[in-house]
GROMACS .gro file of C-alpha atoms in nm:
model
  404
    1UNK     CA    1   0.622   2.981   1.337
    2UNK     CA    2   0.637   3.003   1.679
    3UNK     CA    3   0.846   2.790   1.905
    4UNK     CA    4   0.526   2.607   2.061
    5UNK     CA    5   0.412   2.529   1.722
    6UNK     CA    6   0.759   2.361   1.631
    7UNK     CA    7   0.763   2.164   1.966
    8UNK     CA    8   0.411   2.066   1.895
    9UNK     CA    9   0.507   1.930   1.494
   10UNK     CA   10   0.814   1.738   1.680
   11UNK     CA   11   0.637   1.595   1.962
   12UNK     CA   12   0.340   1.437   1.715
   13UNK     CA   13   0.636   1.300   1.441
   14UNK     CA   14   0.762   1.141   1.719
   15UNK     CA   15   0.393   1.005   1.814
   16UNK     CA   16   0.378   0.897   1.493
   17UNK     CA   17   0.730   0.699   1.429
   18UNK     CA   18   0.659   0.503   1.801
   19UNK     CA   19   0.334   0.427   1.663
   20UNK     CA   20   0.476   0.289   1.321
   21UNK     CA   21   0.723   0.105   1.547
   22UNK     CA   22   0.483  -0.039   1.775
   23UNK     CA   23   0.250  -0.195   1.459
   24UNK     CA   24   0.591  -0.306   1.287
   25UNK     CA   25   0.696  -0.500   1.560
   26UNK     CA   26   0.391  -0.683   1.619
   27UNK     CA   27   0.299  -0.760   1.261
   28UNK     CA   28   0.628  -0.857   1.164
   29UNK     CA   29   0.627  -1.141   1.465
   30UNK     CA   30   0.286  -1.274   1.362
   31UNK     CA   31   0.444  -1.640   1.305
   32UNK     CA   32   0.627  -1.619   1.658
   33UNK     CA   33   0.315  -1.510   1.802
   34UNK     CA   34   0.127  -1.794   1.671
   35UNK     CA   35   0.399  -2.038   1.743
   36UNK     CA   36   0.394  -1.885   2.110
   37UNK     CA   37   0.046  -1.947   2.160
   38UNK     CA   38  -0.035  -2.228   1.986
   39UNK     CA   39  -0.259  -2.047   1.723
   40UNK     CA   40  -0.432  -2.281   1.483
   41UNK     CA   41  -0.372  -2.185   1.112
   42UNK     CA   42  -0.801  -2.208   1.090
   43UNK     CA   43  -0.791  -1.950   1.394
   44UNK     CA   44  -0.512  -1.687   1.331
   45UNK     CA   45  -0.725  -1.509   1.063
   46UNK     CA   46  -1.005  -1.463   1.358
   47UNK     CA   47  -0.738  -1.323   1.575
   48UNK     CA   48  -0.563  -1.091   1.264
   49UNK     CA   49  -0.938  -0.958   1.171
   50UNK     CA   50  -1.060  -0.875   1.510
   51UNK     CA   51  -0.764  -0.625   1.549
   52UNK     CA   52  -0.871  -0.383   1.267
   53UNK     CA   53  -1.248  -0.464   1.357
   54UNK     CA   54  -1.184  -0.286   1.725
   55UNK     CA   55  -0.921  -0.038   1.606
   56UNK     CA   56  -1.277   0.101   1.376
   57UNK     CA   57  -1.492   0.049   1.701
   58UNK     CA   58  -1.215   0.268   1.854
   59UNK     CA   59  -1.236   0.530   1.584
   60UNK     CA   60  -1.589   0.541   1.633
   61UNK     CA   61  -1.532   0.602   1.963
   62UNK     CA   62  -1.273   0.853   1.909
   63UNK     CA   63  -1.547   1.081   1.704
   64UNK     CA   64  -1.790   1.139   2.088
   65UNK     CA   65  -1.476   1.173   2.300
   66UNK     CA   66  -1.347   1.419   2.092
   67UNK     CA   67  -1.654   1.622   2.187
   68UNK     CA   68  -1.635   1.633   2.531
   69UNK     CA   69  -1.199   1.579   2.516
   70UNK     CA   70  -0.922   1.755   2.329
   71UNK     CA   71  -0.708   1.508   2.082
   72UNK     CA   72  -0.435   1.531   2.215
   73UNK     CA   73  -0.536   1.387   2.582
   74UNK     CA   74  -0.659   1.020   2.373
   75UNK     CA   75  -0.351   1.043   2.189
   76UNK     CA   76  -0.127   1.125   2.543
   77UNK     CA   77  -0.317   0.829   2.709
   78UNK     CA   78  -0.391   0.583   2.400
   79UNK     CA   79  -0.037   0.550   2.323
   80UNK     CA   80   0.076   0.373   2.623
   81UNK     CA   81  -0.178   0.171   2.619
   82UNK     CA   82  -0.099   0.068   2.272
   83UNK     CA   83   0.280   0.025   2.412
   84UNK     CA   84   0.210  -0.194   2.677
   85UNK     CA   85  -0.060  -0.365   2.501
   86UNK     CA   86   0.257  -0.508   2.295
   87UNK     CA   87   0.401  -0.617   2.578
   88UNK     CA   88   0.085  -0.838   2.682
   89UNK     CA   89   0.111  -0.992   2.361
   90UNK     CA   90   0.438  -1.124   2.405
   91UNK     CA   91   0.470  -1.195   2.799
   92UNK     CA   92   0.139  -1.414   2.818
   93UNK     CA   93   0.135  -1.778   2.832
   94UNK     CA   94  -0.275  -1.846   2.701
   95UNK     CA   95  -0.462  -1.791   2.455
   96UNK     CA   96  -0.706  -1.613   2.616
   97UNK     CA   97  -0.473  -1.387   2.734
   98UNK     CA   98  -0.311  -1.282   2.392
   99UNK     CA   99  -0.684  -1.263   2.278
  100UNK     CA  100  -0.731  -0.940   2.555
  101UNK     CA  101  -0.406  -0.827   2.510
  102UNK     CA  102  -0.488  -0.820   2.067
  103UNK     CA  103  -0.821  -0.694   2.189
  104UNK     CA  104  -0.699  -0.425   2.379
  105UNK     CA  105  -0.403  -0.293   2.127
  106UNK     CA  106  -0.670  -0.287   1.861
  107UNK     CA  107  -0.931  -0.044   2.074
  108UNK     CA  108  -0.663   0.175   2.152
  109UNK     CA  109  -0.511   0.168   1.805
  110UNK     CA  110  -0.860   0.301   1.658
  111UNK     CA  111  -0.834   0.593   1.943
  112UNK     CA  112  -0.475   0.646   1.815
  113UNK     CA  113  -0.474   0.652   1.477
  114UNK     CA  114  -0.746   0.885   1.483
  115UNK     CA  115  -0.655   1.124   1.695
  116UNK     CA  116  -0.256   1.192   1.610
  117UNK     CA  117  -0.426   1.239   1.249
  118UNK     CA  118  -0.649   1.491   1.431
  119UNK     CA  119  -0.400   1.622   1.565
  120UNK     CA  120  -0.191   1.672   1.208
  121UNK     CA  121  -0.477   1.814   1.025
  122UNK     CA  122  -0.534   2.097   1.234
  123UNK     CA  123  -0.148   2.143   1.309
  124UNK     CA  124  -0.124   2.164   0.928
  125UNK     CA  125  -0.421   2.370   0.885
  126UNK     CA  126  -0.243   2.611   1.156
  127UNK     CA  127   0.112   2.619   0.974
  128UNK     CA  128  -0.105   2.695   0.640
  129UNK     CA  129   0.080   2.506   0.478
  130UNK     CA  130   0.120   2.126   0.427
  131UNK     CA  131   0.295   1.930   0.677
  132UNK     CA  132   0.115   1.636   0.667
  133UNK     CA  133   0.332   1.388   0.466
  134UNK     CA  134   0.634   1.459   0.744
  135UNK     CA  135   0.424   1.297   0.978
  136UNK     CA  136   0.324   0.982   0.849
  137UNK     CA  137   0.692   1.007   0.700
  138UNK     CA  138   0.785   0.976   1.036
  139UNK     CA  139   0.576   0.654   1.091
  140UNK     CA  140   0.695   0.487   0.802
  141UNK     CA  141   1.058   0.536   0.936
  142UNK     CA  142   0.942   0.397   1.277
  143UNK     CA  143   0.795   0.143   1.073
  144UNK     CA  144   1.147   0.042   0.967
  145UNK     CA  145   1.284   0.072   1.289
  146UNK     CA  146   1.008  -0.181   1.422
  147UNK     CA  147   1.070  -0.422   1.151
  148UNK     CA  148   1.458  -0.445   1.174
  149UNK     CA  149   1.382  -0.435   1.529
  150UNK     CA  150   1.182  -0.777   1.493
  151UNK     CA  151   1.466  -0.979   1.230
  152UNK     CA  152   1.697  -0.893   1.514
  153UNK     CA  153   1.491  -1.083   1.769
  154UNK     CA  154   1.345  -1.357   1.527
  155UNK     CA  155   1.758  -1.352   1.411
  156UNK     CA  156   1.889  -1.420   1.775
  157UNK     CA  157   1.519  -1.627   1.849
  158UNK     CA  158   1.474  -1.373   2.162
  159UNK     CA  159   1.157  -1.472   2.337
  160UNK     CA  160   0.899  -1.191   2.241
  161UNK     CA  161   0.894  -1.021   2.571
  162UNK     CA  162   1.243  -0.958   2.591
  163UNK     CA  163   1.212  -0.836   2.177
  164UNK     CA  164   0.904  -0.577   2.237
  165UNK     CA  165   1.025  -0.423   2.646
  166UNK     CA  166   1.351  -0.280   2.582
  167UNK     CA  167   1.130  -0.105   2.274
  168UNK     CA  168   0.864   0.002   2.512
  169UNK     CA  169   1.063   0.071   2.813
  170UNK     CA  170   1.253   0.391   2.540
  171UNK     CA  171   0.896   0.500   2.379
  172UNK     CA  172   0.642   0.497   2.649
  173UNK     CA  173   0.818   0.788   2.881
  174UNK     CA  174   0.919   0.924   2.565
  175UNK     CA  175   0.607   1.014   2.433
  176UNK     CA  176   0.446   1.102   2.769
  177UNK     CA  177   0.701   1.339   2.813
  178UNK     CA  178   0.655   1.429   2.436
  179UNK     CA  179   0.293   1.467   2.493
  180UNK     CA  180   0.319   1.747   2.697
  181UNK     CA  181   0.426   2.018   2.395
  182UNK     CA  182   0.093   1.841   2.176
  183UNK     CA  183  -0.090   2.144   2.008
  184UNK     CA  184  -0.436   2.172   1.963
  185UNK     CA  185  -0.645   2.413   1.779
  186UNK     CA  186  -0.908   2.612   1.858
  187UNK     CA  187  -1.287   2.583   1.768
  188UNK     CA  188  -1.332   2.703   1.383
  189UNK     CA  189  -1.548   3.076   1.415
  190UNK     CA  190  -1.918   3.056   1.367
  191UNK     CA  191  -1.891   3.201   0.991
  192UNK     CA  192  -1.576   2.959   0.886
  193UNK     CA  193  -1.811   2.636   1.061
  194UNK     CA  194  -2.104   2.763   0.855
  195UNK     CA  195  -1.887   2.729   0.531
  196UNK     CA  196  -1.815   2.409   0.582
  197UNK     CA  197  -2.185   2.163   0.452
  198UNK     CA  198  -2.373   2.240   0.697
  199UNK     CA  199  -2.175   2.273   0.968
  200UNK     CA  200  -2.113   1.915   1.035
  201UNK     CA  201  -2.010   1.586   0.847
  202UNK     CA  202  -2.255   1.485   0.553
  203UNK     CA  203  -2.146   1.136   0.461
  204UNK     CA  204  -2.227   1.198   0.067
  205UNK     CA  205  -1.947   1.449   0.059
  206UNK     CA  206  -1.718   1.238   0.259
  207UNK     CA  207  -1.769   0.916   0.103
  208UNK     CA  208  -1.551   1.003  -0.201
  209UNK     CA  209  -1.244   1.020   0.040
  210UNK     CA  210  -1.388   0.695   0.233
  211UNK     CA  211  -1.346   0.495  -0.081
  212UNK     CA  212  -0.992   0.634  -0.217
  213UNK     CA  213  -0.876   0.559   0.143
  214UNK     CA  214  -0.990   0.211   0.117
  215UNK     CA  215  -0.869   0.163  -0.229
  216UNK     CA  216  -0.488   0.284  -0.063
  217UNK     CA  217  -0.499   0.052   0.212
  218UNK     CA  218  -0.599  -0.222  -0.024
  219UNK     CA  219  -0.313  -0.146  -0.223
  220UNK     CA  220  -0.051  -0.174   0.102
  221UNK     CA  221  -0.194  -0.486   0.252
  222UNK     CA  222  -0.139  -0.649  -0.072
  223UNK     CA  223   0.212  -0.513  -0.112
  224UNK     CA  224   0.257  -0.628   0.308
  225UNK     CA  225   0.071  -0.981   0.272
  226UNK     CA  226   0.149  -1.085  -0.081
  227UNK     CA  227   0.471  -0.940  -0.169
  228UNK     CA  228   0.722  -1.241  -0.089
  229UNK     CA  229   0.470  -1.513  -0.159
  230UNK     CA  230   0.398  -1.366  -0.491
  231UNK     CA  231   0.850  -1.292  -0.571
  232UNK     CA  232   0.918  -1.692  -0.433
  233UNK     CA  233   0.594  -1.870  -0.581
  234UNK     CA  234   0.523  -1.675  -0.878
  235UNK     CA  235   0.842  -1.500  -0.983
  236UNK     CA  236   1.062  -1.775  -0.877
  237UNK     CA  237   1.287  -1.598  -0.631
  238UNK     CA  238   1.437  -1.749  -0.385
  239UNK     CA  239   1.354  -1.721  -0.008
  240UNK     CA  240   1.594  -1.471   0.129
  241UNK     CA  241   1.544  -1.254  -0.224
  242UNK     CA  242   1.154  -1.291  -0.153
  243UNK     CA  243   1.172  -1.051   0.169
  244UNK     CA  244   1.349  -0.786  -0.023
  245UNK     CA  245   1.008  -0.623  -0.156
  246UNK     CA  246   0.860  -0.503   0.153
  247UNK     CA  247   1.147  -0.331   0.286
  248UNK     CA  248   1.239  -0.132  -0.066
  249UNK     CA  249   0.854  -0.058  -0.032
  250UNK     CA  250   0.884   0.058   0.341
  251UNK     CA  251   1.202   0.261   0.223
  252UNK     CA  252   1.031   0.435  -0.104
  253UNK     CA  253   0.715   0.520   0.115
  254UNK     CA  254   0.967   0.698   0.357
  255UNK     CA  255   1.113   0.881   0.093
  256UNK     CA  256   0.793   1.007  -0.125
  257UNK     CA  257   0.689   1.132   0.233
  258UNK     CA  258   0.975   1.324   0.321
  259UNK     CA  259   0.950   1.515  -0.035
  260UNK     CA  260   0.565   1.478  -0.064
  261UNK     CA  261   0.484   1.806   0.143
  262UNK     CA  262   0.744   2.002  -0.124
  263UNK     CA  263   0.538   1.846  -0.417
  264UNK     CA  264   0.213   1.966  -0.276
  265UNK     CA  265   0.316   2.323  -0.201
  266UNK     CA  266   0.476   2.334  -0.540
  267UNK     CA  267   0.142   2.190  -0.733
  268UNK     CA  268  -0.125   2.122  -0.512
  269UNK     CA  269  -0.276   1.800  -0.348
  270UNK     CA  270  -0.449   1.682  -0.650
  271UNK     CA  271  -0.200   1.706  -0.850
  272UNK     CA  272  -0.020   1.494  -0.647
  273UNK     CA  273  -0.219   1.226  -0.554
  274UNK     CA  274  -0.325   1.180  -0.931
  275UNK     CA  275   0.029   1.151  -1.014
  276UNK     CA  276   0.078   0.881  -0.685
  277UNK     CA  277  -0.234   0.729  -0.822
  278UNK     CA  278  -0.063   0.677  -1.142
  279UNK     CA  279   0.247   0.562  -1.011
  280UNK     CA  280   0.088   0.296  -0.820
  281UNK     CA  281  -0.094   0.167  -1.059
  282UNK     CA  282   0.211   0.158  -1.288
  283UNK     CA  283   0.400  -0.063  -1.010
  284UNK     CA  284   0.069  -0.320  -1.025
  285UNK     CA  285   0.084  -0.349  -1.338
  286UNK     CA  286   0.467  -0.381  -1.368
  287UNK     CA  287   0.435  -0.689  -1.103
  288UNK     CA  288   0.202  -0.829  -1.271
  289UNK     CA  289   0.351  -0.882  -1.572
  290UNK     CA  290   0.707  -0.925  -1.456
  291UNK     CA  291   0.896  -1.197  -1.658
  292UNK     CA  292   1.141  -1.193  -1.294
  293UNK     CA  293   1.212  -1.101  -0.924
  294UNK     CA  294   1.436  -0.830  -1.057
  295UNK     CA  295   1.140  -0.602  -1.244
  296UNK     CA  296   0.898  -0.771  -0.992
  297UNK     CA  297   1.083  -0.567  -0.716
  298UNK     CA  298   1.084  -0.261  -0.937
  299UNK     CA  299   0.737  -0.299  -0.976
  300UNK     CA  300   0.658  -0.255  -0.579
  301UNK     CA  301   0.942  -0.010  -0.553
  302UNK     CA  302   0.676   0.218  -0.753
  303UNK     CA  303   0.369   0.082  -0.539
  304UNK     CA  304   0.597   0.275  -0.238
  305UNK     CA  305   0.652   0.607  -0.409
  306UNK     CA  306   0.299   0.539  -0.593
  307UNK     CA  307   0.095   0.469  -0.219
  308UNK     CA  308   0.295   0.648  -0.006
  309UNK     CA  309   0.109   1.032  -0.045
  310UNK     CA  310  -0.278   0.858  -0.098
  311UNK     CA  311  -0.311   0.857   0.319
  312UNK     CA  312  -0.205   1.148   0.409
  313UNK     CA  313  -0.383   1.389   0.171
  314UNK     CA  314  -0.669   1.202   0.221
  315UNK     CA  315  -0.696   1.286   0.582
  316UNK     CA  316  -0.596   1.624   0.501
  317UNK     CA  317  -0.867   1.659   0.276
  318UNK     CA  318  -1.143   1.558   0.528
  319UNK     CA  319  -1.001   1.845   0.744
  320UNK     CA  320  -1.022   2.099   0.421
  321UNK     CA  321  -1.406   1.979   0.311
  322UNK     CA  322  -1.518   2.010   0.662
  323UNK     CA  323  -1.352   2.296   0.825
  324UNK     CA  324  -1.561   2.282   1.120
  325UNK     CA  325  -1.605   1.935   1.187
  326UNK     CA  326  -1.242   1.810   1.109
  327UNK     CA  327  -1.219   1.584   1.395
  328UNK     CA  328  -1.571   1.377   1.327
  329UNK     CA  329  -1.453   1.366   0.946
  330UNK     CA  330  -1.132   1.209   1.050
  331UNK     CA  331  -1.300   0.974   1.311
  332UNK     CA  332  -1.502   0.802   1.027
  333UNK     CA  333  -1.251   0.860   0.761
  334UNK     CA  334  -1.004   0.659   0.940
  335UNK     CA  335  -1.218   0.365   0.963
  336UNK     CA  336  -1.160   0.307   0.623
  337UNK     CA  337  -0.850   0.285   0.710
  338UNK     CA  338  -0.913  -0.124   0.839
  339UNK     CA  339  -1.182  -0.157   0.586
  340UNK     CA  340  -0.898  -0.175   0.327
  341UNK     CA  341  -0.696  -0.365   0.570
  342UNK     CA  342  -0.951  -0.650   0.607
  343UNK     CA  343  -1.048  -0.632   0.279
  344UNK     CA  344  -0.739  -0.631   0.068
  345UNK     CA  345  -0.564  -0.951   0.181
  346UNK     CA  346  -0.850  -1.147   0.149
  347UNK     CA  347  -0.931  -1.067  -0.176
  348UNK     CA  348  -0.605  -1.102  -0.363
  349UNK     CA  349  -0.558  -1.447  -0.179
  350UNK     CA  350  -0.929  -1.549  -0.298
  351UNK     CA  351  -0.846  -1.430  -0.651
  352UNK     CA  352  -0.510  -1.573  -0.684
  353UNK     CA  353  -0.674  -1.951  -0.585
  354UNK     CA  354  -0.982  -1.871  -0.834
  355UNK     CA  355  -0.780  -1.723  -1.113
  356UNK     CA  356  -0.387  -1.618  -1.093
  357UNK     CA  357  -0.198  -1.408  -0.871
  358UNK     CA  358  -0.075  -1.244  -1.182
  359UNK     CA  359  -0.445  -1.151  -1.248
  360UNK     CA  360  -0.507  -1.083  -0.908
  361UNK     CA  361  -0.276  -0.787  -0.914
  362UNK     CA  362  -0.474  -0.592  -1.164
  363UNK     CA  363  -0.757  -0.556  -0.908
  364UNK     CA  364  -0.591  -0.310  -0.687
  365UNK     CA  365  -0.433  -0.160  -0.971
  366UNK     CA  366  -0.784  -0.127  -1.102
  367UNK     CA  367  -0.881   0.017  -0.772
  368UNK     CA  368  -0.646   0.275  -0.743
  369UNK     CA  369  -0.723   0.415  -1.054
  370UNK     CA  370  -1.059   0.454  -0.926
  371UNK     CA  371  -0.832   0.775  -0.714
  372UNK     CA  372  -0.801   0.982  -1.029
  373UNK     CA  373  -1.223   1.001  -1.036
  374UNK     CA  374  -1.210   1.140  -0.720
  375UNK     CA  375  -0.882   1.345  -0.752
  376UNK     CA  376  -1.118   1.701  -0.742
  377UNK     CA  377  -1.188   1.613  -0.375
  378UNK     CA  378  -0.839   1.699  -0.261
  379UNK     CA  379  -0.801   2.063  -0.401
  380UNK     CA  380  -0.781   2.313  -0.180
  381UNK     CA  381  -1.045   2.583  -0.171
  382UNK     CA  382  -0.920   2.920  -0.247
  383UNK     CA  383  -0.950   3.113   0.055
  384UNK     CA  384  -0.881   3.495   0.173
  385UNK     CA  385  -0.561   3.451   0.165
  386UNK     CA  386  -0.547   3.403  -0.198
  387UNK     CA  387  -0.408   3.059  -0.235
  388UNK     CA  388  -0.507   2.714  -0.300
  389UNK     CA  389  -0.370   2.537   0.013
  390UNK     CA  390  -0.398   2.564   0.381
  391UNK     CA  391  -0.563   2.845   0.557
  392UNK     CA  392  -0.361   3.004   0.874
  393UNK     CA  393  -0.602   2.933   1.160
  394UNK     CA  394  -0.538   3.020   1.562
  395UNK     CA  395  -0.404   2.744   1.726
  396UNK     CA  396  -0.398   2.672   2.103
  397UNK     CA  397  -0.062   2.738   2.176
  398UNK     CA  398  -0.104   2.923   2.531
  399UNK     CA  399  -0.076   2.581   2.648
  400UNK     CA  400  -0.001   2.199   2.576
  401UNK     CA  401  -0.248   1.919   2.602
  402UNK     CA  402  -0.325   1.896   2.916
  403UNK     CA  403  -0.321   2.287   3.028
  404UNK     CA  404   0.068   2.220   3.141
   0.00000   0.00000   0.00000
């Protein structure tokens, strides 16, 4: 590997811990924001769904700049405005204005998350081998640094301003200057694009994917919305015990990513993901039926190392099945991505009203299953190179994002 191409993997795990940062620290001071603001308890789901609605109008969005723009200028530009869209969220004093500054943070997340996954597809494809779990290794450690970032603040009740600038006044010139060493690839050749279905997305194909990266994100905003209600309420934890879940489940989704990549190299994607698919579903089902907090916080302990590799080989998938039309692939893939999101919370809440929270964790434990039909849609194609993994491809490495 060449030194441009290690810059390049750096420079977009740092993209991706800021960005885990960035959505830790505003999701972790949802109560302070509503408190700030005023929020109704009727209202605040209006305000939490119309974030992941515009972060998929954004991905949509992504998928026709990306024709006429390389990745890596949205991600270069998106980011700060993701940064400083935090900042709006704490410094305003209306409602209306939180409501723009939400709106805006939510369009540019949708450009973001797309393309730094854009971005790690074709930086994986490149290396030829996987690389991809690093990455969104690196956001779940940002995502730790964001959320012990935000008990600090709520812990020494700093107004939310002075919580998310000091944060954004470090990242933002940090990943513009990052920015600069972003790789992208080259155009696919005529023959590899014409081995790919038809040369361009074909939603059939792609929908298997779609689905298992619902059924993920389903699986994590239950584990991120539900975890203390269900220790305290159901388990009968007490309060300070009850936040323990979600950070042994941000700290086991750190470490399956950092040994993920090994794991795939060793036995392939699908191997993996049917054995994270299994996992998971073991931790649901271990929560469920949990006679305490003690094998209740086992139980999401496995939902981390279970979840944790679903994501990323399901973005790296989309970039295998269509070689040359990655980036549109990933566009659409990714809004998926908040279909879970807005979809998951909801329906474990509705189900544990109706029926039992107990019984409501067997749904995504259902769903998750539903990976190991699809598991066949994450092997690699052999290739010319005689393996079963990533194929070498020329990247653009005369020069970083922006010609510099």
């Amino acid at each position: 590997m060449t030194d441009v191409l290690r810059r390049g993997r750096a420079s977009l795990a740092f993209g991706f811990f800021a960005q885990g940062a960035a959505f830790a620290l505003l999701v972790t001071r949802i109560p302070a924001i509503q408190d700030r603001y005023g929020i109704s308890d009727a209202l605040l789901p209006v305000f939490l769904a119309a974030v992941p609605i515009l972060a998929g109008a954004g991905s949509v969005a992504t998928e026709h700049l990306v024709k006429r723009t390389r990745p890596s200028r949205l991600l270069r530009w998106s980011q700060p405005v993701v940064l400083l869209a935090l900042v709006g969220v704490g410094a305003g004093d209306r409602m209306a204005g939180v409501a723009v500054a939400l709106g805006v943070f939510g369009l540019a997340v949708g450009a973001l998350d797309a393309s730094m996954n854009m971005l790690g597809v074709s930086l994986q494809r490149t290396y030829g081998r996987s690389i991809m779990l690093s990455f969104h290794a690196a956001y779940s450690l940002g995502g730790i640094v964001g959320a012990s970032l935000a008990w600090a603040g709520a812990h020494w009740h700093l107004a939310l301003w002075v919580s998310y600038l000091p944060v954004v006044a470090v990242l933002l010139p940090a990943t513009l200057v990052g920015s600069r060493w972003y790789v992208d690839a080259v155009a696919e050749p005529a023959a590899e694009r014409q081995a790919g279905p038809g040369g361009g997305v074909v939603f059939k194909l792609l929908l298997p994917l779609c689905l298992v990266m619902t059924f993920a994100y389903i699986g994590d905003s239950t584990v991120s919305n539900w975890s203390a209600k269900y220790l305290k309420d159901v388990l009968g934890s007490s309060e300070q015990l009850a936040t323990v879940p979600y950070n042994v489940y941000m700290v086991t989704t750190l470490a399956g990513r950092a040994i993920g990549d090994f794991g795939v190299r060793r036995f392939g994607a699908a191997a993996v993901v049917r054995l994270g698919a299994l996992v998971a579903a073991g931790g649901f089902a271990v929560v469920a039926v949990a006679p305490d907090a003690w094998l209740g916080m086992l139980g999401f302990t496995l939902l981390g190392l279970g979840l944790c590799v679903l994501v990323p080989q399901t973005f790296a998938a989309a970039g295998r099945l269509f070689p040359g039309a990655s980036d549109a692939a990933i566009a659409r893939l990714n809004i998926f991505n908040y279909v879970g999101f807005l979809v998951g919370s909801p329906l474990v809440g509705a189900l544990g009203d109706a029926w039992s929270y107990r019984g409501a964790m067997l749904v995504p434990m259902a769903l998750v299953l539903v990976t190991l039909v699809y598991a066949r849609s994450f092997a690699a194609q052999p290739d010319r190179y005689g393996g079963g993994h990533e194929r070498p491809r020329t990247a653009d490495v005369g020069r970083g994002s922006n010609g510099l």
